[in-house]
JSON list of C-alpha atoms in Angstrom, two decimals:
[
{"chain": "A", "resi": 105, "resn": "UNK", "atom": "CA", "xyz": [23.75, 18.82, -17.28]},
{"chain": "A", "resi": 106, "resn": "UNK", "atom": "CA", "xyz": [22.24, 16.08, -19.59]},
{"chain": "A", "resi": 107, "resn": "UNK", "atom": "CA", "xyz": [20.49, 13.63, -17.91]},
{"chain": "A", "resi": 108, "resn": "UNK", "atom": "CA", "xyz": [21.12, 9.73, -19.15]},
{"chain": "A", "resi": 109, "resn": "UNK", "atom": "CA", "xyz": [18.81, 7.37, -20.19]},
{"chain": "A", "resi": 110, "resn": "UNK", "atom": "CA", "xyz": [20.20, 3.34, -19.88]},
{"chain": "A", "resi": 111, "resn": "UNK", "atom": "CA", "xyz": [19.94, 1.79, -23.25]},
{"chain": "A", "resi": 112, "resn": "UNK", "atom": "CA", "xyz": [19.56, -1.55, -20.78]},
{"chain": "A", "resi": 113, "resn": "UNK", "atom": "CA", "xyz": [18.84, -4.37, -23.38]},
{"chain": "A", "resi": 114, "resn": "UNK", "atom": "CA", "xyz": [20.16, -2.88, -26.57]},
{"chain": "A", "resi": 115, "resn": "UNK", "atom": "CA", "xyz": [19.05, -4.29, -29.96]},
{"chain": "A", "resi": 116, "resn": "UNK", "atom": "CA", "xyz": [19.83, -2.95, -33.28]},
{"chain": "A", "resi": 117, "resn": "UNK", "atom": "CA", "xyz": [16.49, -1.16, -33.45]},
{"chain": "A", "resi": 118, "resn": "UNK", "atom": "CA", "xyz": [17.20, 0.71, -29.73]},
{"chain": "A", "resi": 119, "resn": "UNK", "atom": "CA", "xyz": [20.66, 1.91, -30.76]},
{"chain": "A", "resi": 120, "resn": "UNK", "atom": "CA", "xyz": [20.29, 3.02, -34.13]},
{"chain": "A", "resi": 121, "resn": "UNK", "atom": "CA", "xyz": [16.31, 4.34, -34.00]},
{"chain": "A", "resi": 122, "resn": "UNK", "atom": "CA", "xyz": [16.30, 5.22, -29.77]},
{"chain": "A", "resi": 123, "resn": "UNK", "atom": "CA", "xyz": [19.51, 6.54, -28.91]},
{"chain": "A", "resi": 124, "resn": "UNK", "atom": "CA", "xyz": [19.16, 9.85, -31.65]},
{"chain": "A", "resi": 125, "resn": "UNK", "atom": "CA", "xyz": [15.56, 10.19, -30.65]},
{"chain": "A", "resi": 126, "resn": "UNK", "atom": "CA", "xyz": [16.49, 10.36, -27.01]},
{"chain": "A", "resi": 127, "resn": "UNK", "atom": "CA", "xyz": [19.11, 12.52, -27.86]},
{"chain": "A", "resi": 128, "resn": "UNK", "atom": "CA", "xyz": [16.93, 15.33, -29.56]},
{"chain": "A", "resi": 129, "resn": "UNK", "atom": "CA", "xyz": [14.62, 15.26, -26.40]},
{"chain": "A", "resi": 130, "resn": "UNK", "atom": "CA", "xyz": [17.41, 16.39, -24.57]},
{"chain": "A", "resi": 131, "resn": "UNK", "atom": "CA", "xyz": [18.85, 13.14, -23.34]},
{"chain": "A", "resi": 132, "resn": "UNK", "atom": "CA", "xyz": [21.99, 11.41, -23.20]},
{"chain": "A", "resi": 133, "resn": "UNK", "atom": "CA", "xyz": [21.95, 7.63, -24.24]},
{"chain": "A", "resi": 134, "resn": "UNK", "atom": "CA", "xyz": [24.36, 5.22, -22.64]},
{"chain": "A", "resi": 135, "resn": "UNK", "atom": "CA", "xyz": [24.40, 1.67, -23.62]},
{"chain": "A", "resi": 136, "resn": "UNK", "atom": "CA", "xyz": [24.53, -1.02, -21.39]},
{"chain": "A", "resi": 137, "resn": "UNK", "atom": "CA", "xyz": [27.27, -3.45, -21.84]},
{"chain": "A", "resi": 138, "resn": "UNK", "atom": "CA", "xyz": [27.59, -5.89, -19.96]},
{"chain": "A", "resi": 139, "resn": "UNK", "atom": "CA", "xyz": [24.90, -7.20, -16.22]},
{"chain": "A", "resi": 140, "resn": "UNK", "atom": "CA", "xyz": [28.31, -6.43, -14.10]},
{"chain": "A", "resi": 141, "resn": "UNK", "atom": "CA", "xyz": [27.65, -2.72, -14.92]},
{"chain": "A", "resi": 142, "resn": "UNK", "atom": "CA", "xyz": [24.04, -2.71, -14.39]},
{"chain": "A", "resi": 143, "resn": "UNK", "atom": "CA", "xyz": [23.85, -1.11, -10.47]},
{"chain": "A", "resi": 144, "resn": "UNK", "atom": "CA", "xyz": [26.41, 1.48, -11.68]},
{"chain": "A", "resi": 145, "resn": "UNK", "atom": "CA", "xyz": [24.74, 2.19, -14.96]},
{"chain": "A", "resi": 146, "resn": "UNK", "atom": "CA", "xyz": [21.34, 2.13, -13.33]},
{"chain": "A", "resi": 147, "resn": "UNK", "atom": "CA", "xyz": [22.15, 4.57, -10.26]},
{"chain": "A", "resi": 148, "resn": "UNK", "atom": "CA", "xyz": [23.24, 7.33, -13.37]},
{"chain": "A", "resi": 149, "resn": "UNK", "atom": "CA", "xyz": [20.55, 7.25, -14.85]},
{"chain": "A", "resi": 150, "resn": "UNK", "atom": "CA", "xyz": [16.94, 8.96, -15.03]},
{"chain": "A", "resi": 151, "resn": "UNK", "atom": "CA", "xyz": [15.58, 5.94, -16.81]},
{"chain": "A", "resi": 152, "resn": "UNK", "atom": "CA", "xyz": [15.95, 2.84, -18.86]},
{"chain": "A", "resi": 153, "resn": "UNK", "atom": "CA", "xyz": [14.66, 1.73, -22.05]},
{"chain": "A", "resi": 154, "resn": "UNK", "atom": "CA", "xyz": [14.20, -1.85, -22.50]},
{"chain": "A", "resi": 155, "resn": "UNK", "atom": "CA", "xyz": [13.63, -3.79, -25.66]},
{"chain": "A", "resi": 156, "resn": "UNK", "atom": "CA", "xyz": [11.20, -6.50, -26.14]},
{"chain": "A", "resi": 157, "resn": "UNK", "atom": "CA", "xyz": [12.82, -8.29, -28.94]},
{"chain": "A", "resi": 158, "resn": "UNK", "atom": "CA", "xyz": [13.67, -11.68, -28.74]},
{"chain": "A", "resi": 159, "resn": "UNK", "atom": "CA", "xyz": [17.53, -11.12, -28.73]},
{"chain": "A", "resi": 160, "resn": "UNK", "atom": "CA", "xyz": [20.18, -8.59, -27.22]},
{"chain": "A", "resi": 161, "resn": "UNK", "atom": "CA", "xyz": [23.29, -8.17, -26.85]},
{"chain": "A", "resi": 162, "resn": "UNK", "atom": "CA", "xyz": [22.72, -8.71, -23.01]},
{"chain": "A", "resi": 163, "resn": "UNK", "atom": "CA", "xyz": [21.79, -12.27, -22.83]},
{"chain": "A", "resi": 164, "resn": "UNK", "atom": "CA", "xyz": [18.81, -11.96, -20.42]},
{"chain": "A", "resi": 165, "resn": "UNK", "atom": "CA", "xyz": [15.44, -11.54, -21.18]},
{"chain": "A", "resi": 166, "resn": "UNK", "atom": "CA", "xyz": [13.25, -8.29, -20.84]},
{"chain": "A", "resi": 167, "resn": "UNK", "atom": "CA", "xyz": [11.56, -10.04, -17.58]},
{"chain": "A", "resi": 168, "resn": "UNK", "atom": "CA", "xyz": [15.10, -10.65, -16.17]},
{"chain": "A", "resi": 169, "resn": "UNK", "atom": "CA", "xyz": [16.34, -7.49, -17.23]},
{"chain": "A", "resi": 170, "resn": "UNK", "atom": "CA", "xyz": [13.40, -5.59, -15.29]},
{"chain": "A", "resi": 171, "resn": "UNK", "atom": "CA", "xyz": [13.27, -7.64, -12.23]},
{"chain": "A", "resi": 172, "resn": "UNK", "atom": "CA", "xyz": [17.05, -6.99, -12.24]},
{"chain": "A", "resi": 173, "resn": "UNK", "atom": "CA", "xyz": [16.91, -3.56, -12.51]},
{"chain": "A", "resi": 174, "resn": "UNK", "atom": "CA", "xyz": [13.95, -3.06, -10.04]},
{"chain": "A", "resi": 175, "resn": "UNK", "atom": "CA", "xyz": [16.81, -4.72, -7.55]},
{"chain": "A", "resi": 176, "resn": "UNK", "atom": "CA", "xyz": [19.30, -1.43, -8.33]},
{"chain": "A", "resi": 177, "resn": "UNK", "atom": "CA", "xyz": [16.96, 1.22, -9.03]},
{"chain": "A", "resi": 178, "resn": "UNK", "atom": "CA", "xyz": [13.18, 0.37, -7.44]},
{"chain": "A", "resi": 179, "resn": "UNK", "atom": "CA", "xyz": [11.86, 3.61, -8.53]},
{"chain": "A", "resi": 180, "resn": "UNK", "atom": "CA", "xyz": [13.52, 4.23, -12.04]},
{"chain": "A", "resi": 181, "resn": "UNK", "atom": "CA", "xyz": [11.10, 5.06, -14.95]},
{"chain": "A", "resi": 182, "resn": "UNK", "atom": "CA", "xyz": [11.60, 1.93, -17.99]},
{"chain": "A", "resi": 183, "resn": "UNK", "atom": "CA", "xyz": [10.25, 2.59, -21.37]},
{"chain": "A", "resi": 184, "resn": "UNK", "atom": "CA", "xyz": [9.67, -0.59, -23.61]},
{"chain": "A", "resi": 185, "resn": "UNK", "atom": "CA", "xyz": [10.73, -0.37, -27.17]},
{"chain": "A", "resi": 186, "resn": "UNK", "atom": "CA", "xyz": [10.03, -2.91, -30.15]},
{"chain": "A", "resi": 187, "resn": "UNK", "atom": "CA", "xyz": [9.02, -3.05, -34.00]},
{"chain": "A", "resi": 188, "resn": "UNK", "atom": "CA", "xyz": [5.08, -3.84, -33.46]},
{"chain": "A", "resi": 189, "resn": "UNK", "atom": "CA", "xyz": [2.57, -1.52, -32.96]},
{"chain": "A", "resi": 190, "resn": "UNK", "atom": "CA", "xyz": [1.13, -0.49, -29.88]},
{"chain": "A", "resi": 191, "resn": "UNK", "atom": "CA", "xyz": [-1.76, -2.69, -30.00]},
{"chain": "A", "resi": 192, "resn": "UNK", "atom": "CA", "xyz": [0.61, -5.90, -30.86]},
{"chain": "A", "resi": 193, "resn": "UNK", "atom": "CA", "xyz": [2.86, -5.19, -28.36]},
{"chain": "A", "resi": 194, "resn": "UNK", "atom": "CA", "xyz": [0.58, -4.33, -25.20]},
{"chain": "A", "resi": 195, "resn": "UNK", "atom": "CA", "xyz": [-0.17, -7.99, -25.22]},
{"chain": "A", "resi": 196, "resn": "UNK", "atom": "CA", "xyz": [3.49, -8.66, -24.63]},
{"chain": "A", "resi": 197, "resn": "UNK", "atom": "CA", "xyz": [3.06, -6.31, -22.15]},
{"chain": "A", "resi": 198, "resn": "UNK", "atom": "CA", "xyz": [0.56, -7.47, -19.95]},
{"chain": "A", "resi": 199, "resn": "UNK", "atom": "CA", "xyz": [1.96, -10.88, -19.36]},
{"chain": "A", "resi": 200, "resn": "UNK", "atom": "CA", "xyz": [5.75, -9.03, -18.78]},
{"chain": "A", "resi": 201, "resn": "UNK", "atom": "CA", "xyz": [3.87, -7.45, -15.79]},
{"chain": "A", "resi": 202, "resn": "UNK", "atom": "CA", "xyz": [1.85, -10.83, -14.68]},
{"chain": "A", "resi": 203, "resn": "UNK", "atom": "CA", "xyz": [5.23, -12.78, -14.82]},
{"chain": "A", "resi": 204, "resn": "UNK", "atom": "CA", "xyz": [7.04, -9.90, -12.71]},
{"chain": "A", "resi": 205, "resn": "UNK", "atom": "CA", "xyz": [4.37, -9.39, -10.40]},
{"chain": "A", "resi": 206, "resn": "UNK", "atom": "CA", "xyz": [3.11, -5.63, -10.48]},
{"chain": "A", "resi": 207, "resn": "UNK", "atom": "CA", "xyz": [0.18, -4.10, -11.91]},
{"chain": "A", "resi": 208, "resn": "UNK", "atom": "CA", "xyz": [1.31, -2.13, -14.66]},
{"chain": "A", "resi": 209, "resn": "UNK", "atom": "CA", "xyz": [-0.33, 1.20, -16.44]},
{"chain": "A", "resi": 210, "resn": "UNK", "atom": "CA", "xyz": [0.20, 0.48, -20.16]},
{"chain": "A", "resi": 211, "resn": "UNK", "atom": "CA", "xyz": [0.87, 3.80, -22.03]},
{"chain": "A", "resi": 212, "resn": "UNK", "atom": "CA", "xyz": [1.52, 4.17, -25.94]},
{"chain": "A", "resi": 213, "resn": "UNK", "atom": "CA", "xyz": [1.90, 7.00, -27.79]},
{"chain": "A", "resi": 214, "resn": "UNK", "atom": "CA", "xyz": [-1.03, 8.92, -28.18]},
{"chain": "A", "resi": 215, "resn": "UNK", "atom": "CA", "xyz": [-1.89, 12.94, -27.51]},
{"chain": "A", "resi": 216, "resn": "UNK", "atom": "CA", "xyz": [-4.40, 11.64, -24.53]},
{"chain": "A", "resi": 217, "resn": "UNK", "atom": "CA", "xyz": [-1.72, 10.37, -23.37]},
{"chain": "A", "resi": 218, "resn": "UNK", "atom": "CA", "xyz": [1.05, 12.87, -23.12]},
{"chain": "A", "resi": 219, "resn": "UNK", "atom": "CA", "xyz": [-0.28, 14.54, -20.24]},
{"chain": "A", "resi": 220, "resn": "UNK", "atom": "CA", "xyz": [-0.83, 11.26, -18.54]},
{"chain": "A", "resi": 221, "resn": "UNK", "atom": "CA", "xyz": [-0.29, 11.33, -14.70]},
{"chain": "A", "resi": 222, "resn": "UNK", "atom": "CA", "xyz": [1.25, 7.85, -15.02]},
{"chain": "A", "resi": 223, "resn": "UNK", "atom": "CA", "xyz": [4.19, 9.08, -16.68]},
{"chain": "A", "resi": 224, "resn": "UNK", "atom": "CA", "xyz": [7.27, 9.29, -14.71]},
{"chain": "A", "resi": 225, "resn": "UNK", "atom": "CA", "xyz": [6.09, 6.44, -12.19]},
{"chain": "A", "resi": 226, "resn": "UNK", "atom": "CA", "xyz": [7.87, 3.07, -11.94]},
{"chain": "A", "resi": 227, "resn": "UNK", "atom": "CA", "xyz": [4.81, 0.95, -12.47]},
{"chain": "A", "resi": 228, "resn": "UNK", "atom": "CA", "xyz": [4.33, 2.77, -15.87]},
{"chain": "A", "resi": 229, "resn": "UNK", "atom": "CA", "xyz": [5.15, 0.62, -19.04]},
{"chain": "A", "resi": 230, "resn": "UNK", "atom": "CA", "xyz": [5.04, 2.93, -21.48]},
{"chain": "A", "resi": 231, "resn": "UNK", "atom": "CA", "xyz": [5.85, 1.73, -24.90]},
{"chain": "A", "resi": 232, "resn": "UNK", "atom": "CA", "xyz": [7.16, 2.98, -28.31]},
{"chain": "A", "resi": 233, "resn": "UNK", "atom": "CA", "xyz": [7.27, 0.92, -32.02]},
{"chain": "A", "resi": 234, "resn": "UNK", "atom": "CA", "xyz": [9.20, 1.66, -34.40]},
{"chain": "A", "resi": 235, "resn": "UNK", "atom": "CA", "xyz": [6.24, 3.13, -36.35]},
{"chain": "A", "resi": 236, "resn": "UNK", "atom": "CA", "xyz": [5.97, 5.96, -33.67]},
{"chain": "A", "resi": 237, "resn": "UNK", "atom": "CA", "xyz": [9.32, 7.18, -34.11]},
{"chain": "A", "resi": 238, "resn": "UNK", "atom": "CA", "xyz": [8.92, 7.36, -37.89]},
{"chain": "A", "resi": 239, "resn": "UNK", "atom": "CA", "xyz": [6.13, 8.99, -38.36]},
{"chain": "A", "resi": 240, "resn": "UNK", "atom": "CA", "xyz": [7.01, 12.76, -37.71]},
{"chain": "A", "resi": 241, "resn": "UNK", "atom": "CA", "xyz": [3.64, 13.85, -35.61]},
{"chain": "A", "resi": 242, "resn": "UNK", "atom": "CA", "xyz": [4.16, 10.63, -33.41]},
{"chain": "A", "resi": 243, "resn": "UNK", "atom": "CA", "xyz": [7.79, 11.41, -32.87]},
{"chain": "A", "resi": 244, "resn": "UNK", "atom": "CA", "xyz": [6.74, 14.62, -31.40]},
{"chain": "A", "resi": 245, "resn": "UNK", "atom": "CA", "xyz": [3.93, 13.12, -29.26]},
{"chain": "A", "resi": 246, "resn": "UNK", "atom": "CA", "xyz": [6.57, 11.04, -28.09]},
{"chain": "A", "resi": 247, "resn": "UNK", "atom": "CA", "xyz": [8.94, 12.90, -27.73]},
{"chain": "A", "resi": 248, "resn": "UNK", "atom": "CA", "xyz": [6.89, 15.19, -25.35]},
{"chain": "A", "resi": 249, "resn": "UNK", "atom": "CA", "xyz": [5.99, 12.07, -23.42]},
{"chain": "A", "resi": 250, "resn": "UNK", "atom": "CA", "xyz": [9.73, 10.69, -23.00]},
{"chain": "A", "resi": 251, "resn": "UNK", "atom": "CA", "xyz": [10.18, 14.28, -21.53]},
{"chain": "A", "resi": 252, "resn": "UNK", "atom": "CA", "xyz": [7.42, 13.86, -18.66]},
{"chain": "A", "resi": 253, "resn": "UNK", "atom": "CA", "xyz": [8.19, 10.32, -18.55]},
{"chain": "A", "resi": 254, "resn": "UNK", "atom": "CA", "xyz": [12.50, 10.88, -17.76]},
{"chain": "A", "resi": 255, "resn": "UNK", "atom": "CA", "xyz": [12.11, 14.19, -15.80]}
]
């Protein structure tokens, strides 16, 4: 049986650059729609990818969006997606944790990291850029790491 990840704050970049790299690590992608579908979406699913652009078609921001589903699905694994690079984006991060309150492990894709025992844990925010999925060594770094990371 394939296990789902939640596409929970699509953009363009998640659905057309995540959902077929979740799909060859094994994955099923299913998009979220509408916040009235989150708990059901949530409870299906082995983990969530959020995206930290400034606009979705869910009309909350990424901060909303995780506090929401930390509500449904406390110990669900998120993975943060966006166009900037790691080092950009950890920033971004770092205050997404202050304003929600936890003390997050920041993971990006890197071979030290794929082995990392932080994967798979809720206060994990591991993050992928665009860049990572298109460059074909980093794909497979992370696509080894979405597989420890959505067990």
């Amino acid at each position: 049986m394939t296990k789902t990840v939640l596409l929970a704050r699509p953009h363009t970049f998640i659905v057309s650059e995540m959902k077929p790299f979740l799909q060859d690590g094994g994955f099923s992608a299913a998009k979220l729609e509408n916040m009235a579908d989150l708990a059901t979406q949530a409870k299906n699913s082995v983990g969530a990818v959020i995206s930290l652009a400034l606009s979705s078609s869910i009309g909350v921001s990424a901060a909303d969006m995780f506090t929401q589903m930390r509500q449904h699905s406390p110990r669900m694994p998120v993975l943060f997606a966006a166009m900037l690079d790691f080092d950009a984006g950890k920033s971004n991060l770092t205050r997404l944790a202050e304003q929600v309150g936890i003390q997050a492990t920041i993971l990006g894709v890197a071979a030290a990291n794929e082995t990392a025992a932080a994967l798979g844990k809720p206060d994990t925010f591991f993050y992928i850029s665009k860049d990572d999925l298109a460059d074909p060594a980093r794909r497979a770094i992370a696509t080894r790491m979405i597989q420890r990371h959505f067990r």
